[in-house]
Amino acid sequence: MKSIAMWMLLLALALPVSAQQKSEGRYDQQIRVKASEELGKRDKFKGVTATVEDGIVTLTGNVELYIDKVDAEKRVRKIQNADGVRNRIEVASSVHDEILRDQLSDKLRYDRIGYGIVFNNLTLSVENGVATVAGKVRDYPDRDSAIAIVETTPGVKDVIDEIEVAPTSINDDRLRIALARSIYGNSALQKYAIDPQAPIRIVVENGNVELHGVVTSKLDKQVAYTQASSVPGVFSVKNNIVVASEMNR
């Protein structure tokens, strides 16, 4: 009698699990068809395949650019009843890390000209095609622009975004303008003002200033520091400017 009761209990417990598994997979075919249709709308996804199990979509295959990998996942996530996406797409294009780093550095160095480029400072590293972008920028459009450049560059396999966006501050904005005028307006530093890449970068956060970039002499580095320190409202100045002759020593 006890054996029968135990068997009935196990059966009762098993039924909900079985029903749940059936429920989880009931939309799989529908999701797979929708995913294939969505991916089929763009030639860039012709090498991508979607499989579905228990509502989870797995994307495999190849694309040319990292941004295409990101875009494929975004499109599939919007499909009704899809519970998640495993993105196992690989980027087909390949570029040597050193070459890729130089290409990205050149692009980022001139990004946002006319939009306060002087107030952004980014760092970049590339390892096995994975690009890590860090540093500080003035606002979110600056960050988004930098990430977009990296995502759309051939050879980038993945992107790690470690960029910090400065908090909104009217006082900091006032200081940025005053600092740029003080530094680039100095007679010894005016030669840098005509360079569109803004060799001296000025990062401001809560009244604290960081100077970055490359100059041609120790004197120019010191003048930049002195000019920044003389601006009213500046709490501190950290001078990270590098002298060109001292690089790669």
CSV table of C-alpha atoms in Angstrom, one decimal:
chain,number,residue,atom,x,y,z
A,1,MET,CA,0.0,0.0,0.0
A,2,LYS,CA,2.9,2.3,0.9
A,3,SER,CA,4.5,1.5,-2.4
A,4,ILE,CA,1.4,2.4,-4.4
A,5,ALA,CA,1.1,5.7,-2.4
A,6,MET,CA,4.7,6.6,-3.1
A,7,TRP,CA,4.4,5.8,-6.8
A,8,MET,CA,1.3,8.0,-7.0
A,9,LEU,CA,3.2,10.8,-5.3
A,10,LEU,CA,6.1,10.6,-7.7
A,11,LEU,CA,3.7,10.5,-10.7
A,12,ALA,CA,2.0,13.6,-9.4
A,13,LEU,CA,5.3,15.4,-9.0
A,14,ALA,CA,6.5,14.4,-12.4
A,15,LEU,CA,3.4,15.6,-14.3
A,16,PRO,CA,4.0,19.3,-13.7
A,17,VAL,CA,7.6,19.1,-14.7
A,18,SER,CA,6.7,17.3,-17.9
A,19,ALA,CA,4.0,19.8,-18.6
A,20,GLN,CA,6.4,22.7,-17.9
A,21,GLN,CA,9.0,21.3,-20.3
A,22,LYS,CA,6.3,20.9,-23.0
A,23,SER,CA,5.2,24.5,-22.4
A,24,GLU,CA,8.7,25.9,-22.6
A,25,GLY,CA,9.3,24.3,-26.0
A,26,ARG,CA,5.9,24.9,-27.6
A,27,TYR,CA,7.0,28.1,-29.3
A,28,ASP,CA,10.4,26.8,-30.5
A,29,GLN,CA,9.3,26.2,-34.1
A,30,GLN,CA,7.5,29.5,-34.4
A,31,ILE,CA,10.5,31.4,-32.9
A,32,ARG,CA,13.0,29.6,-35.3
A,33,VAL,CA,10.9,30.5,-38.3
A,34,LYS,CA,10.6,34.2,-37.2
A,35,ALA,CA,14.4,34.3,-36.5
A,36,SER,CA,15.2,32.9,-39.9
A,37,GLU,CA,12.9,35.4,-41.6
A,38,GLU,CA,14.4,38.3,-39.6
A,39,LEU,CA,18.0,37.3,-40.4
A,40,GLY,CA,17.1,36.7,-44.0
A,41,LYS,CA,16.2,40.4,-44.5
A,42,ARG,CA,19.8,41.4,-44.5
A,43,ASP,CA,22.6,40.0,-46.7
A,44,LYS,CA,25.1,40.5,-43.9
A,45,PHE,CA,23.4,37.7,-42.0
A,46,LYS,CA,23.5,35.2,-44.8
A,47,GLY,CA,26.1,33.2,-42.9
A,48,VAL,CA,24.1,33.1,-39.6
A,49,THR,CA,22.0,30.2,-38.4
A,50,ALA,CA,19.4,30.2,-35.6
A,51,THR,CA,18.4,27.2,-33.6
A,52,VAL,CA,15.9,27.2,-30.7
A,53,GLU,CA,15.5,25.1,-27.6
A,54,ASP,CA,13.0,25.8,-24.8
A,55,GLY,CA,12.6,29.4,-26.0
A,56,ILE,CA,16.4,30.1,-26.1
A,57,VAL,CA,17.8,31.1,-29.5
A,58,THR,CA,21.3,30.1,-30.3
A,59,LEU,CA,23.0,32.1,-33.1
A,60,THR,CA,26.0,30.5,-34.9
A,61,GLY,CA,27.9,31.2,-38.1
A,62,ASN,CA,30.0,34.1,-39.4
A,63,VAL,CA,29.7,37.9,-40.1
A,64,GLU,CA,32.1,40.4,-41.5
A,65,LEU,CA,31.9,43.0,-38.7
A,66,TYR,CA,31.4,42.9,-35.0
A,67,ILE,CA,28.5,45.4,-35.3
A,68,ASP,CA,26.7,42.8,-37.4
A,69,LYS,CA,27.1,40.3,-34.6
A,70,VAL,CA,25.6,42.8,-32.2
A,71,ASP,CA,22.8,43.7,-34.6
A,72,ALA,CA,21.8,40.1,-35.2
A,73,GLU,CA,21.3,39.5,-31.5
A,74,LYS,CA,19.3,42.7,-31.1
A,75,ARG,CA,16.9,41.7,-33.9
A,76,VAL,CA,16.4,38.2,-32.6
A,77,ARG,CA,15.8,39.4,-29.0
A,78,LYS,CA,12.7,41.3,-30.2
A,79,ILE,CA,11.0,38.1,-31.5
A,80,GLN,CA,7.8,37.3,-29.5
A,81,ASN,CA,8.1,34.4,-27.0
A,82,ALA,CA,11.9,34.3,-27.3
A,83,ASP,CA,13.3,34.0,-23.8
A,84,GLY,CA,16.9,34.7,-24.5
A,85,VAL,CA,19.8,34.6,-27.0
A,86,ARG,CA,23.1,32.8,-27.0
A,87,ASN,CA,25.3,34.7,-29.4
A,88,ARG,CA,28.0,32.4,-30.8
A,89,ILE,CA,28.5,34.2,-34.0
A,90,GLU,CA,32.1,34.7,-35.0
A,91,VAL,CA,33.6,37.7,-36.9
A,92,ALA,CA,35.2,36.4,-40.1
A,93,SER,CA,37.5,39.4,-40.8
A,94,SER,CA,40.9,39.2,-39.2
A,95,VAL,CA,43.6,41.9,-38.7
A,96,HIS,CA,46.9,41.6,-36.7
A,97,ASP,CA,46.5,43.2,-33.3
A,98,GLU,CA,49.2,45.8,-33.7
A,99,ILE,CA,47.8,46.9,-37.1
A,100,LEU,CA,44.2,47.0,-35.7
A,101,ARG,CA,45.3,49.0,-32.7
A,102,ASP,CA,46.9,51.6,-34.9
A,103,GLN,CA,43.9,51.8,-37.2
A,104,LEU,CA,41.5,52.3,-34.2
A,105,SER,CA,43.9,54.8,-32.5
A,106,ASP,CA,43.9,56.9,-35.7
A,107,LYS,CA,40.2,56.9,-36.0
A,108,LEU,CA,39.5,57.7,-32.3
A,109,ARG,CA,42.1,60.4,-32.2
A,110,TYR,CA,40.1,62.5,-34.6
A,111,ASP,CA,36.7,61.5,-33.5
A,112,ARG,CA,34.2,64.2,-32.5
A,113,ILE,CA,36.1,67.1,-34.1
A,114,GLY,CA,33.9,70.2,-33.6
A,115,TYR,CA,32.1,68.5,-30.7
A,116,GLY,CA,34.5,69.1,-27.8
A,117,ILE,CA,37.1,66.6,-28.8
A,118,VAL,CA,39.6,68.4,-26.5
A,119,PHE,CA,37.6,67.3,-23.4
A,120,ASN,CA,37.8,63.6,-24.1
A,121,ASN,CA,40.7,61.2,-23.4
A,122,LEU,CA,40.6,57.6,-24.4
A,123,THR,CA,42.9,54.6,-24.1
A,124,LEU,CA,42.9,51.5,-26.2
A,125,SER,CA,44.3,48.0,-26.1
A,126,VAL,CA,43.8,45.1,-28.5
A,127,GLU,CA,44.4,41.4,-27.8
A,128,ASN,CA,43.3,38.6,-30.1
A,129,GLY,CA,41.0,41.0,-31.9
A,130,VAL,CA,39.3,42.0,-28.6
A,131,ALA,CA,39.4,45.8,-28.3
A,132,THR,CA,39.2,47.4,-24.9
A,133,VAL,CA,38.3,51.1,-24.9
A,134,ALA,CA,38.7,53.0,-21.6
A,135,GLY,CA,39.2,56.6,-20.5
A,136,LYS,CA,36.9,59.5,-19.8
A,137,VAL,CA,34.6,61.5,-22.0
A,138,ARG,CA,32.4,64.6,-21.5
A,139,ASP,CA,29.0,63.1,-22.5
A,140,TYR,CA,27.2,60.0,-23.7
A,141,PRO,CA,27.3,60.9,-27.4
A,142,ASP,CA,31.1,61.0,-27.2
A,143,ARG,CA,31.1,57.5,-25.7
A,144,ASP,CA,28.6,56.2,-28.2
A,145,SER,CA,30.6,57.6,-31.1
A,146,ALA,CA,33.8,56.0,-29.9
A,147,ILE,CA,32.2,52.6,-29.4
A,148,ALA,CA,30.5,52.8,-32.9
A,149,ILE,CA,33.9,53.4,-34.5
A,150,VAL,CA,35.4,50.3,-32.8
A,151,GLU,CA,32.3,48.1,-33.6
A,152,THR,CA,32.4,48.9,-37.3
A,153,THR,CA,36.1,48.4,-37.9
A,154,PRO,CA,37.1,45.2,-39.7
A,155,GLY,CA,39.1,42.8,-37.6
A,156,VAL,CA,37.4,43.6,-34.2
A,157,LYS,CA,36.2,40.4,-32.7
A,158,ASP,CA,34.7,41.8,-29.5
A,159,VAL,CA,34.4,45.2,-27.7
A,160,ILE,CA,34.9,45.9,-24.0
A,161,ASP,CA,33.6,49.3,-23.0
A,162,GLU,CA,35.3,50.8,-20.0
A,163,ILE,CA,34.7,54.4,-20.9
A,164,GLU,CA,33.6,56.7,-18.0
A,165,VAL,CA,31.2,59.5,-18.8
A,166,ALA,CA,31.6,62.7,-16.7
A,167,PRO,CA,28.7,63.7,-14.6
A,168,THR,CA,26.6,66.7,-15.9
A,169,SER,CA,27.9,69.9,-14.3
A,170,ILE,CA,27.4,73.5,-15.4
A,171,ASN,CA,30.5,74.5,-13.3
A,172,ASP,CA,32.6,71.8,-15.0
A,173,ASP,CA,31.4,73.0,-18.4
A,174,ARG,CA,32.5,76.5,-17.5
A,175,LEU,CA,35.9,75.3,-16.4
A,176,ARG,CA,36.4,73.3,-19.6
A,177,ILE,CA,36.0,76.4,-21.7
A,178,ALA,CA,38.2,78.5,-19.4
A,179,LEU,CA,40.9,75.8,-19.4
A,180,ALA,CA,40.9,75.4,-23.1
A,181,ARG,CA,41.3,79.1,-23.6
A,182,SER,CA,44.0,79.3,-21.0
A,183,ILE,CA,46.1,76.4,-22.3
A,184,TYR,CA,45.7,76.8,-26.1
A,185,GLY,CA,45.6,80.5,-25.9
A,186,ASN,CA,49.1,80.7,-24.4
A,187,SER,CA,51.7,81.9,-26.8
A,188,ALA,CA,54.0,78.9,-26.2
A,189,LEU,CA,51.2,76.4,-26.8
A,190,GLN,CA,49.3,78.0,-29.7
A,191,LYS,CA,51.1,75.7,-32.1
A,192,TYR,CA,49.0,72.8,-30.7
A,193,ALA,CA,45.8,74.8,-31.3
A,194,ILE,CA,46.0,74.3,-35.1
A,195,ASP,CA,46.2,70.5,-34.8
A,196,PRO,CA,42.7,69.1,-35.3
A,197,GLN,CA,43.4,66.1,-33.1
A,198,ALA,CA,43.9,68.4,-30.0
A,199,PRO,CA,47.2,67.1,-28.7
A,200,ILE,CA,46.5,68.3,-25.2
A,201,ARG,CA,43.4,66.8,-23.7
A,202,ILE,CA,41.6,68.4,-20.8
A,203,VAL,CA,39.4,66.1,-18.5
A,204,VAL,CA,37.3,67.8,-15.8
A,205,GLU,CA,35.3,66.2,-13.1
A,206,ASN,CA,33.9,68.1,-10.1
A,207,GLY,CA,36.5,70.8,-10.5
A,208,ASN,CA,39.4,68.4,-10.6
A,209,VAL,CA,41.5,68.5,-13.8
A,210,GLU,CA,43.6,65.9,-15.6
A,211,LEU,CA,45.8,66.8,-18.5
A,212,HIS,CA,46.6,64.2,-21.1
A,213,GLY,CA,48.3,64.1,-24.5
A,214,VAL,CA,51.7,64.5,-26.1
A,215,VAL,CA,53.8,67.7,-26.4
A,216,THR,CA,57.3,68.3,-27.9
A,217,SER,CA,59.1,69.5,-24.8
A,218,LYS,CA,59.2,69.5,-21.0
A,219,LEU,CA,58.7,73.2,-21.1
A,220,ASP,CA,55.4,72.9,-23.0
A,221,LYS,CA,54.3,70.3,-20.4
A,222,GLN,CA,55.1,72.6,-17.6
A,223,VAL,CA,53.4,75.6,-19.2
A,224,ALA,CA,50.2,73.6,-19.8
A,225,TYR,CA,50.2,72.6,-16.1
A,226,THR,CA,50.8,76.2,-15.0
A,227,GLN,CA,48.0,77.6,-17.2
A,228,ALA,CA,45.5,75.0,-16.0
A,229,SER,CA,46.4,75.7,-12.3
A,230,SER,CA,45.8,79.4,-12.8
A,231,VAL,CA,42.2,79.0,-13.8
A,232,PRO,CA,39.8,80.2,-11.0
A,233,GLY,CA,37.6,77.4,-9.7
A,234,VAL,CA,40.1,74.5,-10.4
A,235,PHE,CA,40.7,72.4,-7.3
A,236,SER,CA,43.5,70.2,-8.5
A,237,VAL,CA,45.5,69.5,-11.7
A,238,LYS,CA,47.1,66.1,-12.5
A,239,ASN,CA,49.6,66.4,-15.3
A,240,ASN,CA,49.7,63.2,-17.4
A,241,ILE,CA,51.0,64.9,-20.5
A,242,VAL,CA,53.9,62.9,-22.1
A,243,VAL,CA,56.9,64.5,-23.9
A,244,ALA,CA,57.3,63.0,-27.4
A,245,SER,CA,61.0,62.3,-27.0
A,246,GLU,CA,60.4,60.3,-23.8
A,247,MET,CA,57.9,57.9,-25.4
A,248,ASN,CA,58.8,54.2,-25.8
A,249,ARG,CA,62.0,54.6,-23.7
